[in-house]
C-alpha positions as MATLAB code, in Angstrom:
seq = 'XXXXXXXXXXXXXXXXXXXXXXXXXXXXXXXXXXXXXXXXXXXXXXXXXXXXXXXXXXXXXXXXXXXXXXXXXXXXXXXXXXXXXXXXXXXXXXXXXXXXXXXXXXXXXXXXXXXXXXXXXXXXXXXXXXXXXXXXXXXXXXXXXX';
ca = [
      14.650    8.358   10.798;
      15.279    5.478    8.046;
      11.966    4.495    7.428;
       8.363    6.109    6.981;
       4.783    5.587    7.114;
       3.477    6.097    3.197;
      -0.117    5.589    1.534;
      -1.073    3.211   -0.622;
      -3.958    3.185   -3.470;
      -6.042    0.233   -2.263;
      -7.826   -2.336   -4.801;
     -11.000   -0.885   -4.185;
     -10.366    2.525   -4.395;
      -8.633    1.387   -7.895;
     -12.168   -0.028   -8.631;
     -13.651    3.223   -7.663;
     -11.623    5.258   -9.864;
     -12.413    2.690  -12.634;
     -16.524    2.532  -12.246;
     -16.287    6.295  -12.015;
     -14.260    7.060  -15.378;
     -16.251    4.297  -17.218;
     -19.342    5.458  -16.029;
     -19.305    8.840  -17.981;
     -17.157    7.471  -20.748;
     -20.555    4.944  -21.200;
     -22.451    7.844  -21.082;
     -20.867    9.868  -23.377;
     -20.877    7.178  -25.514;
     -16.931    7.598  -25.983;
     -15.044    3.849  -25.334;
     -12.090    4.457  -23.847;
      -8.998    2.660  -22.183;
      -8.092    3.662  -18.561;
      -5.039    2.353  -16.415;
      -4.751    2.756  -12.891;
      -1.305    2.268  -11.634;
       0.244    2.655   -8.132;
       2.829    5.503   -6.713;
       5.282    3.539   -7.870;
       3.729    3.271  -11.558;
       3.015   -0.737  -11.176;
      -0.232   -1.567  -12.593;
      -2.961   -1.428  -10.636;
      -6.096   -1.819  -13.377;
      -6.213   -1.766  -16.365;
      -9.670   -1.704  -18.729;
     -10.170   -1.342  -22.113;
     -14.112   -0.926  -22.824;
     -16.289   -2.620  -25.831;
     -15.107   -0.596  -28.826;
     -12.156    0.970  -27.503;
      -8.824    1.021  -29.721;
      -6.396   -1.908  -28.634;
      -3.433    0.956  -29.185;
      -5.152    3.216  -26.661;
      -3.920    0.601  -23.658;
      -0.655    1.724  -24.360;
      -1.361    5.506  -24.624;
      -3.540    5.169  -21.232;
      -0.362    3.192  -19.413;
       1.715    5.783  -20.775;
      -0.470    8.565  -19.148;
      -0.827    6.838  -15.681;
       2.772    6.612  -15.392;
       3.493    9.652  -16.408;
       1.104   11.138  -14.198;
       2.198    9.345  -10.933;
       5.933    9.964  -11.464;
       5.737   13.740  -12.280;
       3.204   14.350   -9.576;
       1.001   16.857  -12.052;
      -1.341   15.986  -14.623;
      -0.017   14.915  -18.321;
       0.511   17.380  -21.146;
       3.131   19.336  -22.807;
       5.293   20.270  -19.840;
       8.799   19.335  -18.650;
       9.939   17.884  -15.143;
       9.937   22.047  -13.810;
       6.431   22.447  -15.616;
       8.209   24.577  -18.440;
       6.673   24.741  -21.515;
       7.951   21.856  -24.043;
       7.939   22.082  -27.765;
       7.413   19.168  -29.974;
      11.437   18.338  -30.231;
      12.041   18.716  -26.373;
       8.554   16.492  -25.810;
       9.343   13.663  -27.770;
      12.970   13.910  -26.710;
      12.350   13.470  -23.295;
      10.069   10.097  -24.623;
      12.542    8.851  -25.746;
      15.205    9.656  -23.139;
      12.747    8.105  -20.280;
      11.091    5.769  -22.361;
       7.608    5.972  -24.019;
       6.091    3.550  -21.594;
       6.864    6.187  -18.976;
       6.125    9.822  -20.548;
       4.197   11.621  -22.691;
       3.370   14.928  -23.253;
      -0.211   13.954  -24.216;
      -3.379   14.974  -21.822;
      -5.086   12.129  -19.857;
      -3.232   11.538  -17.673;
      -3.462   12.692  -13.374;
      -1.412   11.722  -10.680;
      -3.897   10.632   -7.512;
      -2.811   13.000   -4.291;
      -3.943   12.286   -0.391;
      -1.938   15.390    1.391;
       1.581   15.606   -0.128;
       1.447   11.973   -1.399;
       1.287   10.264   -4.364;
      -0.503    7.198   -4.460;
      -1.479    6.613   -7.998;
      -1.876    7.874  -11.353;
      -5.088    7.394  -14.088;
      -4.655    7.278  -17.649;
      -7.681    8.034  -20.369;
      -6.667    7.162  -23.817;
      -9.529    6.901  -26.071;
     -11.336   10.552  -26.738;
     -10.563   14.019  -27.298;
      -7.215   14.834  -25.100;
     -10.011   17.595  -23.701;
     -12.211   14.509  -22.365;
      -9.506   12.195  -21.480;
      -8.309   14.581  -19.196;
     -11.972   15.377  -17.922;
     -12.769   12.012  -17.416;
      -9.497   11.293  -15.371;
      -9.889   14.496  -13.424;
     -13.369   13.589  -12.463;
     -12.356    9.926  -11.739;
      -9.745   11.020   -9.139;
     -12.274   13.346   -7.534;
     -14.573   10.840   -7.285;
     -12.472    9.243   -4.599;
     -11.651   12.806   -2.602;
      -8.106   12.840   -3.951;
      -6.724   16.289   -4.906;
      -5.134   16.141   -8.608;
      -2.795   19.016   -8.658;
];
């Protein structure tokens, strides 16, 4: 075969992911930034609410990206899920660019099956409620995040 079928992220489950993560961001009274991008790591969405830091769109890009390309959720692991330290994490920043890793926690890659469809990146709390908040916001859609 030289071509197959693949899934997409639609718009509106994009907008579903969104509502979700905002919705307990609002209620936890935490404003934060989230990006929704595609398997590919093309933007999708991309919010920033009332109050939320204008550096954190970066971070949450950064996350989403991350996320979808790896295929496992953000933090301080290498391409084979080894442990990093800080030299080896912001090396491989720099070697792939920081617009497409980081070892920072946020960030989850959005599964249906084996495929990825999407990634979510939270920039704007704790890295313990980013990555709550993006967890929950994949969920929310019946995506598996690991």
């Amino acid at each position: 075969m030289y071509a197959a079928d693949s899934k997409r992220l639609t718009l509106a489950g994009a907008k579903t992911v969104m509502a979700s993560a905002t919705a307990r961001a609002e209620k936890a009274g935490i404003p934060i930034v989230v990006a929704i991008v595609d398997g590919g790591g093309h933007v999708i969405l991309v919010e920033r609410m009332d109050g939320g830091r204008f550096h954190s769109v970066h971070s949450a890009l950064a996350k989403a990206v991350c996320a979808a390309s790896n295929r496992r959720p953000t933090g301080p692991r290498g391409a084979q899920g080894q442990a990093l330290d800080v030299v080896h994490a912001l090396g491989l920043a720099l070697a792939a660019g920081t617009e497409r890793f980081t070892a920072m926690e946020g960030g989850f890659p959005i599964l249906f099956g084996a495929e990825c469809v999407g990634g979510i990146g939270i920039a704007g709390g704790t890295f313990e409620f980013d990555e709550e908040v993006a967890r929950a916001a994949v969920e929310s859609i019946g995506a598996r995040v690991e």
